Short mmCIF file of C-alpha atoms (C1' of nucleotides) in Angstrom, two decimals:
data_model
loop_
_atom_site.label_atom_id
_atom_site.label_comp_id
_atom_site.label_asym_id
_atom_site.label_seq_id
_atom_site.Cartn_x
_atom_site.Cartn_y
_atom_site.Cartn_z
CA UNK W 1 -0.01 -15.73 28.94
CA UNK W 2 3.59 -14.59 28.89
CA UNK W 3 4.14 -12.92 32.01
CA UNK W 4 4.64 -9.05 32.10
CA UNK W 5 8.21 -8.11 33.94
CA UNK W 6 7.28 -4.25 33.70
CA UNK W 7 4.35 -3.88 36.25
CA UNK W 8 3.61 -0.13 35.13
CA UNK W 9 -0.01 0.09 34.26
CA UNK W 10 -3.02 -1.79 35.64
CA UNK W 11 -3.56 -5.47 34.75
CA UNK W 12 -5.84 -4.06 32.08
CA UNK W 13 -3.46 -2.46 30.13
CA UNK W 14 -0.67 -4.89 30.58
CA UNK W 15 -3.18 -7.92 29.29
CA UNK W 16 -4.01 -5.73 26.22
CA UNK W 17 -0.27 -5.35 25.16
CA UNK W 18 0.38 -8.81 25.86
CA UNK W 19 -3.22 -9.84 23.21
CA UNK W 20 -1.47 -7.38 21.11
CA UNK W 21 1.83 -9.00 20.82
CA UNK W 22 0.65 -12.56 21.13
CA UNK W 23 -1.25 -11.32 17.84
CA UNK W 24 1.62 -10.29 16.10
CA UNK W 25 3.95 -13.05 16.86
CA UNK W 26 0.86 -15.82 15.96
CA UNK W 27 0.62 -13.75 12.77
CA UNK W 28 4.70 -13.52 12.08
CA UNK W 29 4.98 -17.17 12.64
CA UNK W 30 2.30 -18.50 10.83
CA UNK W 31 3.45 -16.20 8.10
CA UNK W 32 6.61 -17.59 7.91
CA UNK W 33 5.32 -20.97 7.80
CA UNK W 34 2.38 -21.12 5.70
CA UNK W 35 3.00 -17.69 3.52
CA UNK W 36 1.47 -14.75 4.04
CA UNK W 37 -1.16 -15.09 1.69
CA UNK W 38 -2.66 -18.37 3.14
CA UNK W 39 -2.48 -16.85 6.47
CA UNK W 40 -6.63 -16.22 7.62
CA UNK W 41 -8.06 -13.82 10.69
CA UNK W 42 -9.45 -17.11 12.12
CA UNK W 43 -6.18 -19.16 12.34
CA UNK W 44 -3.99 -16.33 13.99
CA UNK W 45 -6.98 -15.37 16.32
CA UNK W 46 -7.08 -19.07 17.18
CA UNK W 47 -3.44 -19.50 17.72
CA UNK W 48 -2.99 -16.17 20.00
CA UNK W 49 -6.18 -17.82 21.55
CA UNK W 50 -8.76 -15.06 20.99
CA UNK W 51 -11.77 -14.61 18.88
CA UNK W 52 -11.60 -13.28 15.41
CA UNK W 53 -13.65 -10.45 16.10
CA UNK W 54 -11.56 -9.23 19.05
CA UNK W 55 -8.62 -9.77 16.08
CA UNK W 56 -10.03 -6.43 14.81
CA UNK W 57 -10.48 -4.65 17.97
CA UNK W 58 -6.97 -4.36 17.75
CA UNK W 59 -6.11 -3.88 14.17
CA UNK W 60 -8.26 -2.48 11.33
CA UNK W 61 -7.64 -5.08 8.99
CA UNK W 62 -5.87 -8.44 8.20
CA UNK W 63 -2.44 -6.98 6.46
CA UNK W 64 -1.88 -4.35 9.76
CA UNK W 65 -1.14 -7.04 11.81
CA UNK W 66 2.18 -7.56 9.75
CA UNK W 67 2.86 -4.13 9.61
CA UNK W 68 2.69 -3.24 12.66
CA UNK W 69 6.44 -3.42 14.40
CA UNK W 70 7.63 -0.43 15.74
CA UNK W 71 4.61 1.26 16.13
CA UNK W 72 6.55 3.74 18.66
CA UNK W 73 9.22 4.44 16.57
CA UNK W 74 8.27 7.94 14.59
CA UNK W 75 8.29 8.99 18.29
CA UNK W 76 11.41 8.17 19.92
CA UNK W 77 13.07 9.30 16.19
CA UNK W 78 10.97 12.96 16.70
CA UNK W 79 12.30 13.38 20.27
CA UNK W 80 15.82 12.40 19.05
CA UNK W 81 15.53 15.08 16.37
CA UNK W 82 14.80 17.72 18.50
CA UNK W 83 17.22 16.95 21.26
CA UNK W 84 20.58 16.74 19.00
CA UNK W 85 23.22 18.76 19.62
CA UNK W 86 22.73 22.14 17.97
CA UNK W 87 26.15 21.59 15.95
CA UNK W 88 24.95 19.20 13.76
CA UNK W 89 23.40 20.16 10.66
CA UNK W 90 19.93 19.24 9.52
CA UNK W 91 20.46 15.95 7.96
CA UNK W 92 23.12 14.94 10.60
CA UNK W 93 20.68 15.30 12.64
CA UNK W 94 18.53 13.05 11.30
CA UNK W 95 20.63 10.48 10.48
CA UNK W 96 22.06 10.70 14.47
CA UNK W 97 18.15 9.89 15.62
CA UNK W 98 17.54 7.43 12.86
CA UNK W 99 20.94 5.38 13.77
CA UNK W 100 20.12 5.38 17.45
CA UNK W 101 16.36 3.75 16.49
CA UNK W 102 17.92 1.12 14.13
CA UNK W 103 20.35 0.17 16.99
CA UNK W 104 17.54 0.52 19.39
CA UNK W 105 15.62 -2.19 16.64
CA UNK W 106 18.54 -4.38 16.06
CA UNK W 107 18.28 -5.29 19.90
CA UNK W 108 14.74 -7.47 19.04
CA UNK W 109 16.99 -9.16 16.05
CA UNK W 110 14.99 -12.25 16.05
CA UNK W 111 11.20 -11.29 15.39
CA UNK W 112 12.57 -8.42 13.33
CA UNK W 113 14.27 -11.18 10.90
CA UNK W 114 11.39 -13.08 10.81
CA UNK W 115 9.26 -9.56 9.99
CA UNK W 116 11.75 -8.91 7.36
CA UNK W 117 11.51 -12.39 5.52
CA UNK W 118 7.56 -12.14 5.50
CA UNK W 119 7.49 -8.51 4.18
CA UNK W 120 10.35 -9.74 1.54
CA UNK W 121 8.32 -12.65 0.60
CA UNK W 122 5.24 -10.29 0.12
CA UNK W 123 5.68 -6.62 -1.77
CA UNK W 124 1.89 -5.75 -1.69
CA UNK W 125 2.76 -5.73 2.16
CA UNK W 126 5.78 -3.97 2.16
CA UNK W 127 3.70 -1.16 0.37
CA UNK W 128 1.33 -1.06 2.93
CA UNK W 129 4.41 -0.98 5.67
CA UNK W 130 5.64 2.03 3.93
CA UNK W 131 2.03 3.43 3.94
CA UNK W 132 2.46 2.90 7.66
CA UNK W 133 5.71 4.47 7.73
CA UNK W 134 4.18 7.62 6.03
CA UNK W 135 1.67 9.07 8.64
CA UNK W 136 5.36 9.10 10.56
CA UNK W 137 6.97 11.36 7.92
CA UNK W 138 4.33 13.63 8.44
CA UNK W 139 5.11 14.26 12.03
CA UNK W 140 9.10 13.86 11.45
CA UNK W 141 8.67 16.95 8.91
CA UNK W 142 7.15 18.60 11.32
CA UNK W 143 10.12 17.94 14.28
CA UNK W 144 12.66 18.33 11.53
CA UNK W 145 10.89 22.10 10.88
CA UNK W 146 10.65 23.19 14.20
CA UNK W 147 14.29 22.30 14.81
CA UNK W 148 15.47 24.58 11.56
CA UNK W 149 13.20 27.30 13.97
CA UNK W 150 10.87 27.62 10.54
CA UNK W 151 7.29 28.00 12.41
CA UNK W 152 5.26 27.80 14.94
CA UNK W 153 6.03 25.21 17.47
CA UNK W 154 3.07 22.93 16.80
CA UNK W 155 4.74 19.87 17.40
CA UNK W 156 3.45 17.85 19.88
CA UNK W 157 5.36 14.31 20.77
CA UNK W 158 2.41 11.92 21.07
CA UNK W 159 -0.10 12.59 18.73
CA UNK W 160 -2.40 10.51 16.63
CA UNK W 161 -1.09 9.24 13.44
CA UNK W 162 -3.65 8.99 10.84
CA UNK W 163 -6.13 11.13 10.65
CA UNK W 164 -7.09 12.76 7.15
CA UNK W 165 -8.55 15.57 7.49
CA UNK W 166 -6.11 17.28 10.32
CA UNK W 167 -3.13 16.48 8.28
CA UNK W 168 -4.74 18.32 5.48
CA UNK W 169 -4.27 21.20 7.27
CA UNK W 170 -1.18 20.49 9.13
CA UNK W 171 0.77 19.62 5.80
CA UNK W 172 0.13 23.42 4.91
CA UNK W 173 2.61 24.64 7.94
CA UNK W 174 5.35 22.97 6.78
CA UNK W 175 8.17 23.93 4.29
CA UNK W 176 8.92 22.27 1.17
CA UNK W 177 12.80 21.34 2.77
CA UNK W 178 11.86 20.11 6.13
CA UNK W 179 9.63 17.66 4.32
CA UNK W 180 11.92 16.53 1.73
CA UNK W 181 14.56 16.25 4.34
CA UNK W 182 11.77 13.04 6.19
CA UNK W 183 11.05 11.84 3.05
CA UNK W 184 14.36 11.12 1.56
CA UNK W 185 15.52 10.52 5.22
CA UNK W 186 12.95 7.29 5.39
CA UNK W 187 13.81 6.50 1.79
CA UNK W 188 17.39 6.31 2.58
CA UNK W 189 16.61 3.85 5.54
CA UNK W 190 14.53 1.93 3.82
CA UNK W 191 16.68 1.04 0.85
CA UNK W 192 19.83 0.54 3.54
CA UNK W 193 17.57 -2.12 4.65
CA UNK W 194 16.45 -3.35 1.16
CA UNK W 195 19.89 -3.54 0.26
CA UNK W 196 21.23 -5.12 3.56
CA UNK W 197 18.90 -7.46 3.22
CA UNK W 198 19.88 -8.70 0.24
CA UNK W 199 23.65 -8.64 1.03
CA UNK W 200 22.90 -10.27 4.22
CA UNK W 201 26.18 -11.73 5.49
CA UNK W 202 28.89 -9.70 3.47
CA UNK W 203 28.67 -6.36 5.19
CA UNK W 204 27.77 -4.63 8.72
CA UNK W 205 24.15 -3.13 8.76
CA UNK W 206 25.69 -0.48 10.24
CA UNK W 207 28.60 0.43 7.44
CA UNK W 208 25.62 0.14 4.87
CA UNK W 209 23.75 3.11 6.75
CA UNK W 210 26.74 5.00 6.52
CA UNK W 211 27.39 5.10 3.34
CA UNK W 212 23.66 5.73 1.92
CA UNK W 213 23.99 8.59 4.09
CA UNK W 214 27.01 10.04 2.82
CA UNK W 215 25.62 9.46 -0.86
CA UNK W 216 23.08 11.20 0.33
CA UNK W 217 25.10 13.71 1.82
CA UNK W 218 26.96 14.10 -1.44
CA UNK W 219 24.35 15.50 -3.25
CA UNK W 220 23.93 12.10 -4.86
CA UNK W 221 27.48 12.52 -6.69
CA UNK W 222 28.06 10.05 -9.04
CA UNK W 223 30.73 8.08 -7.14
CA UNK W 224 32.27 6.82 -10.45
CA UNK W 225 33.59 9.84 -11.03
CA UNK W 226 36.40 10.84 -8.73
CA UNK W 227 38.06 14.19 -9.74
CA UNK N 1 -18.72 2.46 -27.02
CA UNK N 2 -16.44 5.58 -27.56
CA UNK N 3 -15.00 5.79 -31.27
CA UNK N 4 -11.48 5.01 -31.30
CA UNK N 5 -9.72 6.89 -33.57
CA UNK N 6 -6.52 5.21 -33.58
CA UNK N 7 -7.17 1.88 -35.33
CA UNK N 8 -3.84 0.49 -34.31
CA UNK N 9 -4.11 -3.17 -33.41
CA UNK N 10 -7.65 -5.49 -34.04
CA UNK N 11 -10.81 -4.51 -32.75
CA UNK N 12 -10.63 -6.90 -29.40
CA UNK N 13 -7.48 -4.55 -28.48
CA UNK N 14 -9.48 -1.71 -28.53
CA UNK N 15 -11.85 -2.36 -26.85
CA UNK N 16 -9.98 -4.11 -24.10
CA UNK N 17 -8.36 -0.40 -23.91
CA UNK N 18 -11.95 1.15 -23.96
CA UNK N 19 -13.00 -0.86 -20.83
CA UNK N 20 -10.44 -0.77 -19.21
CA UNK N 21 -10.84 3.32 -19.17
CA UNK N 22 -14.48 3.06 -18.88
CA UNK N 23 -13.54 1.36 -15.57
CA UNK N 24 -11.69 3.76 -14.69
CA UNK N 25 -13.40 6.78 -15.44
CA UNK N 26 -16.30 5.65 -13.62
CA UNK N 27 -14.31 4.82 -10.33
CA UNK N 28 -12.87 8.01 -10.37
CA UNK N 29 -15.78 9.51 -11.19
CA UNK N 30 -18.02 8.09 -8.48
CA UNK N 31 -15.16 8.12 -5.98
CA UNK N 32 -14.95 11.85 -6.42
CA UNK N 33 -18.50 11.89 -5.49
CA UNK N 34 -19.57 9.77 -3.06
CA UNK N 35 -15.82 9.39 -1.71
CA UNK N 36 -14.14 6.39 -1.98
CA UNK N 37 -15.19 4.33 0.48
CA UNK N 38 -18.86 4.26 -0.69
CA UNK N 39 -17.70 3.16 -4.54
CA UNK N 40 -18.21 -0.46 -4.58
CA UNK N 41 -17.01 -2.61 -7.24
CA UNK N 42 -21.15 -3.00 -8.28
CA UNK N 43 -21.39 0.26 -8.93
CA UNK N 44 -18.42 1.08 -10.82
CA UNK N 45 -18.86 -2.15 -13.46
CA UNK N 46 -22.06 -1.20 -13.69
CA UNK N 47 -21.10 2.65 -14.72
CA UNK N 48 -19.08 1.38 -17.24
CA UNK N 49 -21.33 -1.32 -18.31
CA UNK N 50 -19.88 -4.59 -17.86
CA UNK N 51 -20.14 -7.37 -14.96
CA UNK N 52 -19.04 -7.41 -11.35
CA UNK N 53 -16.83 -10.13 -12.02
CA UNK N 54 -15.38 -8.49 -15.69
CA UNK N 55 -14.22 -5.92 -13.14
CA UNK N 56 -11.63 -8.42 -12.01
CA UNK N 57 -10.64 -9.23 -14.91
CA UNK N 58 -8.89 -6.31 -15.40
CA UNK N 59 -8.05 -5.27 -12.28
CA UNK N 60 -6.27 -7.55 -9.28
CA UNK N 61 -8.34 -5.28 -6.54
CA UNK N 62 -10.75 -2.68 -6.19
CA UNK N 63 -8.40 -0.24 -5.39
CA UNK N 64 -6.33 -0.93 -8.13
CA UNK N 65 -8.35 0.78 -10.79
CA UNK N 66 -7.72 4.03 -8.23
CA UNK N 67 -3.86 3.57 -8.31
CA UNK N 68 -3.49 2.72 -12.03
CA UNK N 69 -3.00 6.28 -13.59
CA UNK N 70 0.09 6.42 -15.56
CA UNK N 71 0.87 2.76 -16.01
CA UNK N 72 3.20 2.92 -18.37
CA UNK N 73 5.16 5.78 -17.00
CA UNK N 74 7.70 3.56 -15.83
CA UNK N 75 8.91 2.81 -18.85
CA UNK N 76 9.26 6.11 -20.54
CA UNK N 77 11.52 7.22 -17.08
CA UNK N 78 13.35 4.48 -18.15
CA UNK N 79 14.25 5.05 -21.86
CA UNK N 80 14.62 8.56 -21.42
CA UNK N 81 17.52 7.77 -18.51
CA UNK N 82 19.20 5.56 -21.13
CA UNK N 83 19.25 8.23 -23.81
CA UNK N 84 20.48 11.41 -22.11
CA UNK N 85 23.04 13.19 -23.03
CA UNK N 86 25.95 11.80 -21.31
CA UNK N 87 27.59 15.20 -20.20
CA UNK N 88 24.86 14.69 -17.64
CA UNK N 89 25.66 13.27 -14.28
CA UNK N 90 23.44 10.37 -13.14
CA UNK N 91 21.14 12.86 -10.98
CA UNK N 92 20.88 15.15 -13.57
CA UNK N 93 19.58 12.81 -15.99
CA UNK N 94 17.04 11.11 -13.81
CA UNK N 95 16.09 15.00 -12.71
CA UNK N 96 15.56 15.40 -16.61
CA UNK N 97 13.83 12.09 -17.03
CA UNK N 98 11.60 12.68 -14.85
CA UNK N 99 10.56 16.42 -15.72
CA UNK N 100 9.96 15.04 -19.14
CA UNK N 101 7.42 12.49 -18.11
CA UNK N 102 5.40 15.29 -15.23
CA UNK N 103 5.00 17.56 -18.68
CA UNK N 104 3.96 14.26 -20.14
CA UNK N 105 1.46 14.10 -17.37
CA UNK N 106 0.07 17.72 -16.87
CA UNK N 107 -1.46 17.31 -20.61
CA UNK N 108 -4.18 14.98 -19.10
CA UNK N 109 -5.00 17.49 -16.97
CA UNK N 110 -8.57 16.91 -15.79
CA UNK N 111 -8.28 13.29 -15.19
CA UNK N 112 -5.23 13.57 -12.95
CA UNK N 113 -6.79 16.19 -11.04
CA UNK N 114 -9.66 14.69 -10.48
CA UNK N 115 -7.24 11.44 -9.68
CA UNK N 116 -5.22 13.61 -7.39
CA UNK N 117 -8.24 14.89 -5.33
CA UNK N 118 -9.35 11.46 -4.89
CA UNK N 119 -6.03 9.91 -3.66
CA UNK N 120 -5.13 12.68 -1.43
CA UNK N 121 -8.23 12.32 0.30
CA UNK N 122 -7.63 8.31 1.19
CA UNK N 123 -4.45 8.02 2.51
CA UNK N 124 -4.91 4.20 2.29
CA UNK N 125 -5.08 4.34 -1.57
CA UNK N 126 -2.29 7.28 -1.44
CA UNK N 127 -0.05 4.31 0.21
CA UNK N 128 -1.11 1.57 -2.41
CA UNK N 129 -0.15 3.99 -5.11
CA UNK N 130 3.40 4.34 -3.47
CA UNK N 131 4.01 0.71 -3.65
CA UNK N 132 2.52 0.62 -7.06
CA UNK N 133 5.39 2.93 -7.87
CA UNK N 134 7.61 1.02 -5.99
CA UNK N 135 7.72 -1.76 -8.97
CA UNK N 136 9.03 0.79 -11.17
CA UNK N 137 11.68 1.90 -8.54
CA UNK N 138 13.36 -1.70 -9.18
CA UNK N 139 13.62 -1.41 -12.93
CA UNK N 140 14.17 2.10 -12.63
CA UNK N 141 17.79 1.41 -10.16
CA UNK N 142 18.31 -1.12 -13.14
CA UNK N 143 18.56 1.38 -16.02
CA UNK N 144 20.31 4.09 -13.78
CA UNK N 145 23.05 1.01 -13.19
CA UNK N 146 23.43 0.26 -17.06
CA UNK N 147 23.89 4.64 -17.64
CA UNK N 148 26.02 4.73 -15.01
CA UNK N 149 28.07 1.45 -17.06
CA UNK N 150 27.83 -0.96 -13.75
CA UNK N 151 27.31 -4.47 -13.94
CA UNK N 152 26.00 -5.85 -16.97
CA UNK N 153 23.26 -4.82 -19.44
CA UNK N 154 20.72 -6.51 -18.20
CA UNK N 155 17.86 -3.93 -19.05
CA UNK N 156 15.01 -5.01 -21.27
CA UNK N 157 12.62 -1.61 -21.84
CA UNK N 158 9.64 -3.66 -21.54
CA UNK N 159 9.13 -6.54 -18.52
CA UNK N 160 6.16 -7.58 -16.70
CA UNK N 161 6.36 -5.12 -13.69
CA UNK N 162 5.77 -7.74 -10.86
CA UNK N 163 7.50 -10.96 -10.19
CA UNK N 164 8.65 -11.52 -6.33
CA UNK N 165 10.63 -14.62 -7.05
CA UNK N 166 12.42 -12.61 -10.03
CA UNK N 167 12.91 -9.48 -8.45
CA UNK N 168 14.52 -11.65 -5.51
CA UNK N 169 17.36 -12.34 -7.86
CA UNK N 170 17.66 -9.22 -9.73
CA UNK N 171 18.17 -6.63 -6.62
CA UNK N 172 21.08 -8.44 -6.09
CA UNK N 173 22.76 -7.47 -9.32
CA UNK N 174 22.01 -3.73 -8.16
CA UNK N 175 24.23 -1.59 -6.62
CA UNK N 176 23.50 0.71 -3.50
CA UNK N 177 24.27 3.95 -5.39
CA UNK N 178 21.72 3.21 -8.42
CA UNK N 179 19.10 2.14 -5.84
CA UNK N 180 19.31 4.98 -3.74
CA UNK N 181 19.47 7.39 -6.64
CA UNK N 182 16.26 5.85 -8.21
CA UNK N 183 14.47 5.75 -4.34
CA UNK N 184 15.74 9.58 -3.74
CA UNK N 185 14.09 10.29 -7.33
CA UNK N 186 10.74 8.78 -6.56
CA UNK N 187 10.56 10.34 -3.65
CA UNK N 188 11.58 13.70 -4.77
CA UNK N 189 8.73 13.40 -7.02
CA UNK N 190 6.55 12.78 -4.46
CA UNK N 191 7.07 15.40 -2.44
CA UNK N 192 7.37 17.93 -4.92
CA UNK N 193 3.69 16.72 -6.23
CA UNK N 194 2.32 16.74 -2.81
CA UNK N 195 3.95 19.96 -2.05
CA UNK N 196 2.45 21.52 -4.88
CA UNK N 197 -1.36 20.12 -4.54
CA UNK N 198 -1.06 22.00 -1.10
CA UNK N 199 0.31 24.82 -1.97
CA UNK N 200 -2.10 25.01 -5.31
CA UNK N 201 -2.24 27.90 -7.12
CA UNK N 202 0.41 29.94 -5.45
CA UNK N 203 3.66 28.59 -7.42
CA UNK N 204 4.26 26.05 -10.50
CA UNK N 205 4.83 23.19 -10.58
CA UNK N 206 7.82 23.19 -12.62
CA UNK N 207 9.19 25.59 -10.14
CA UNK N 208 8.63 23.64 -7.02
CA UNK N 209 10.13 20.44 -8.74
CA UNK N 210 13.59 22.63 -9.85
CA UNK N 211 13.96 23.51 -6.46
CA UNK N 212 13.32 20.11 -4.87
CA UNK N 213 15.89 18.51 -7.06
CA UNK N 214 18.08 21.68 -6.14
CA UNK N 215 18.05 20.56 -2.60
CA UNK N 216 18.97 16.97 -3.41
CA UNK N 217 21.97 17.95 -5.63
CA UNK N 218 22.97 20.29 -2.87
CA UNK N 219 23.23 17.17 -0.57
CA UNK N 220 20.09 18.52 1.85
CA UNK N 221 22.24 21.04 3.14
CA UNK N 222 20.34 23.55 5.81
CA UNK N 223 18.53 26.32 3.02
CA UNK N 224 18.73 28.58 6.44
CA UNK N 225 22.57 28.42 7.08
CA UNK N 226 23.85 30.72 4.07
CA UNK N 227 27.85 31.12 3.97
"C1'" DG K 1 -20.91 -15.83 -45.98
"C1'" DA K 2 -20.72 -19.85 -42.92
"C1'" DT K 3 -18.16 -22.43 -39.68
"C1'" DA K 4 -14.50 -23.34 -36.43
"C1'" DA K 5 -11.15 -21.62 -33.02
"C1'" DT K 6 -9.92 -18.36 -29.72
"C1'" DT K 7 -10.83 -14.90 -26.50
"C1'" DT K 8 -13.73 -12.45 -23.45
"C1'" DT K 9 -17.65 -11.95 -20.66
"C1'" DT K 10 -20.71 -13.57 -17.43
"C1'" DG K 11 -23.19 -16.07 -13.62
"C1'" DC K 12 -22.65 -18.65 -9.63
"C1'" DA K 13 -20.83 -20.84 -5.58
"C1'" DG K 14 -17.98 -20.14 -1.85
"C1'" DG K 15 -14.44 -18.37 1.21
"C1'" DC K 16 -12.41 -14.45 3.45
"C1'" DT K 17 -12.41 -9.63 5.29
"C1'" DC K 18 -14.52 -6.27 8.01
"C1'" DT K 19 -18.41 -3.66 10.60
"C1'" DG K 20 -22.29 -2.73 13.73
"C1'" DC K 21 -24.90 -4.26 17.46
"C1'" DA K 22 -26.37 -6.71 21.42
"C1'" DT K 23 -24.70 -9.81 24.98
"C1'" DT K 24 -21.54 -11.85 28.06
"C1'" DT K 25 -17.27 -11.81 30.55
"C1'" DT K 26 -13.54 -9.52 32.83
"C1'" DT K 27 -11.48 -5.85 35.47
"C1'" DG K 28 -11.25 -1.83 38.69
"C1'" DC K 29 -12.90 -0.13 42.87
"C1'" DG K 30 -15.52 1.05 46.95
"C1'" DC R 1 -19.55 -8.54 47.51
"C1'" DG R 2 -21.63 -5.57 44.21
"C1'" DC R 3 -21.51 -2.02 40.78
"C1'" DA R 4 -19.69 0.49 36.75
"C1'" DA R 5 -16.46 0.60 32.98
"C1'" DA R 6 -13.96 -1.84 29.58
"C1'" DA R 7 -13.07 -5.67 26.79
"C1'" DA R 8 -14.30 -9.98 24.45
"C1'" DT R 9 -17.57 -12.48 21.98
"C1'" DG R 10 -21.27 -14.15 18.78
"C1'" DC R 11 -23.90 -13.11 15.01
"C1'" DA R 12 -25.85 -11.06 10.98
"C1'" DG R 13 -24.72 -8.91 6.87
"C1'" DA R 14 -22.25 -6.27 3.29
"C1'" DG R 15 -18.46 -6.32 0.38
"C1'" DC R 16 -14.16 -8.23 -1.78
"C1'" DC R 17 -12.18 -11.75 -4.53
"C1'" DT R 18 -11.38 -16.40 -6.85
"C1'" DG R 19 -12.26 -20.70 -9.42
"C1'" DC R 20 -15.07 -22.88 -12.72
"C1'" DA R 21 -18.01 -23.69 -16.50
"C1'" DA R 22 -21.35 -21.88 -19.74
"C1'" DA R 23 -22.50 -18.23 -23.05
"C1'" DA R 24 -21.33 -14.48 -26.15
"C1'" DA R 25 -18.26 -12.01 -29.09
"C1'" DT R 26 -14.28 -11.69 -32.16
"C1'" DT R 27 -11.04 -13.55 -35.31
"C1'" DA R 28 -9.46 -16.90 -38.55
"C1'" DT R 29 -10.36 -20.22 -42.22
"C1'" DC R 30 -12.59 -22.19 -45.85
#
DNA sequence: GATAATTTTTGCAGGCTCTGCATTTTTGCG
DNA sequence: CGCAAAAATGCAGAGCCTGCAAAAATTATC
């Protein structure tokens, strides 16, 4: 196996992470090779060199395996959101801890772009990657609410991220703006991406960003119409 | 079968139209029930009376027939966005677009409760009916680009939803500011319904939307930081 | 009204996904 | 080394989904 630089953890955890990832790059690759859809359980168990049935010890079921990049993400973004400078406004805030993640994602460039092409290629899995992305909005509400000061503190950094019945509960705590404030905040990344991807070559990533932000920050103004 | 009363179109139309809403009501029907999970395809084609493999037929996946509430909503968003008023700014219009279509909605009443109950409770489905909206966020960015008078009419009401090669081609034609409006829209909606289901009972609906589209226009400034 | 053409339904075979359970292998530790 | 915990594996079985060809139903035509 590839060997682990970062020694923190036993040899039990480190050899999990490493099945973990050699099951997501056998999936990625073969993905971009074969298409998604002709991509089987057995031939990415095979090719990370496990069995298939220890493929879904890890993931609970075929598509999750594509999905799954940046698992850690909605964290570090939470943290971010509560540690900003108290200056910055709400949404500023956001976008500050949103940037710093896409920067911190734009350093693994290479399995990303492959990720991107295979979710491209296949829209019933982008829909699942944004049902991913979900359970995260959830918890990014709930960061974005405590920082406003609305509630109780209930936010807790590392917490499970799916799990029905407790967010049942938990969505009633939280304000109609703090949530609307992670929703759009996602949506706006994700169609920065969309759109980047499409205009891959002619502008920055970065410049993109900025402006959905600022049309965001505009109240949507039609920008047309300069007065 | 049910008596249709509308004898538009030949008899095989209808009753295409009659199972496909037998399936349907039956899914939703046992799903609210037994919960989803336990609702296999056997037992809904055989609530509505037709074979396991007539189920597929008509629907691509089981948990299609969960998702597909609404499927021509898409296009009403769409013609009503094309004929408002044009003293309306782009946001303003899609706001009213899409308030038309919710009333639209709320007159089906039972079903979409009962639909609502059963998607909020499988977050899995919830994120299947995102993407299933997702389709309509495409062609909805193209009708929002032909108000707004960018690019070139290339807006046909009526399209086959789906086409990954196609829709390859036509995001390019798209602008960022379209895209983002229709994406912020969705989403809007979203939140607003989900905010609402939670919060049942204790305010409208109508209310909850006006003031989610109120913090959009107002560019997600901080409701808590009054000047 | 009977027959032909078209569409829809259906059964069946088969592959793939996913789960529970018992067993074997690996790892951590004294 | 030997023991306990954790992980991997094999296997059986249920369920999802897709072609394909035969049967049934609907529509068109005479």
């Amino acid at each position: 196996m590839t060997e682990g630089v970062t020694a923190r953890g036993g040899l039990r955890e480190r050899k999990k992470k490493a099945t973990r990832a050699a099951l997501v790059e056998a999936a990625v690759r073969l993905a971009a090779e074969h298409g998604v859809e002709h991509v089987t359980v057995d031939a990415i168990s095979a090719a990370a060199g496990v069995s298939t049935r220890t493929f879904f010890n890890y993931f609970d079921s075929r598509d999750e395996v594509f999905v799954m990049i940046g698992a850690d993400s909605g964290e570090r973004v939470r943290r971010a959101v509560l540690a900003a400078p108290r200056a910055l406004s709400p949404l500023e805030a956001l976008r500050e801890a949103l940037a710093a993640e896409l920067e911190e994602i734009e350093r693994q460039r290479d399995l990303w772009h492959l990720h991107a092409e295979v979710l491209r290629a296949a829209p019933q899995l982008l829909a699942r990657s944004i049902g991913a992305h979900m359970a995260d909005e959830l918890g990014l509400a709930e960061a974005l609410a405590e920082r406003i000061g609305e509630g109780s503190p209930l936010f807790t950094p590392d917490r499970p991220a799916f799990s029905t019945a407790e967010d049942q509960r938990r969505r009633q705590e939280i304000g109609l703006y703090p949530r609307l404030l992670a929703a759009v905040g996602t949506t706006a990344v994700r169609v920065a991406v969309e759109h980047w991807c499409v205009r891959q070559g002619e502008v920055g990533f970065a410049d993109v960003f900025r402006e959905t932000f600022a049309h965001v920050a505009s109240g949507l103004a039609d920008p047309a119409a300069r007065s």
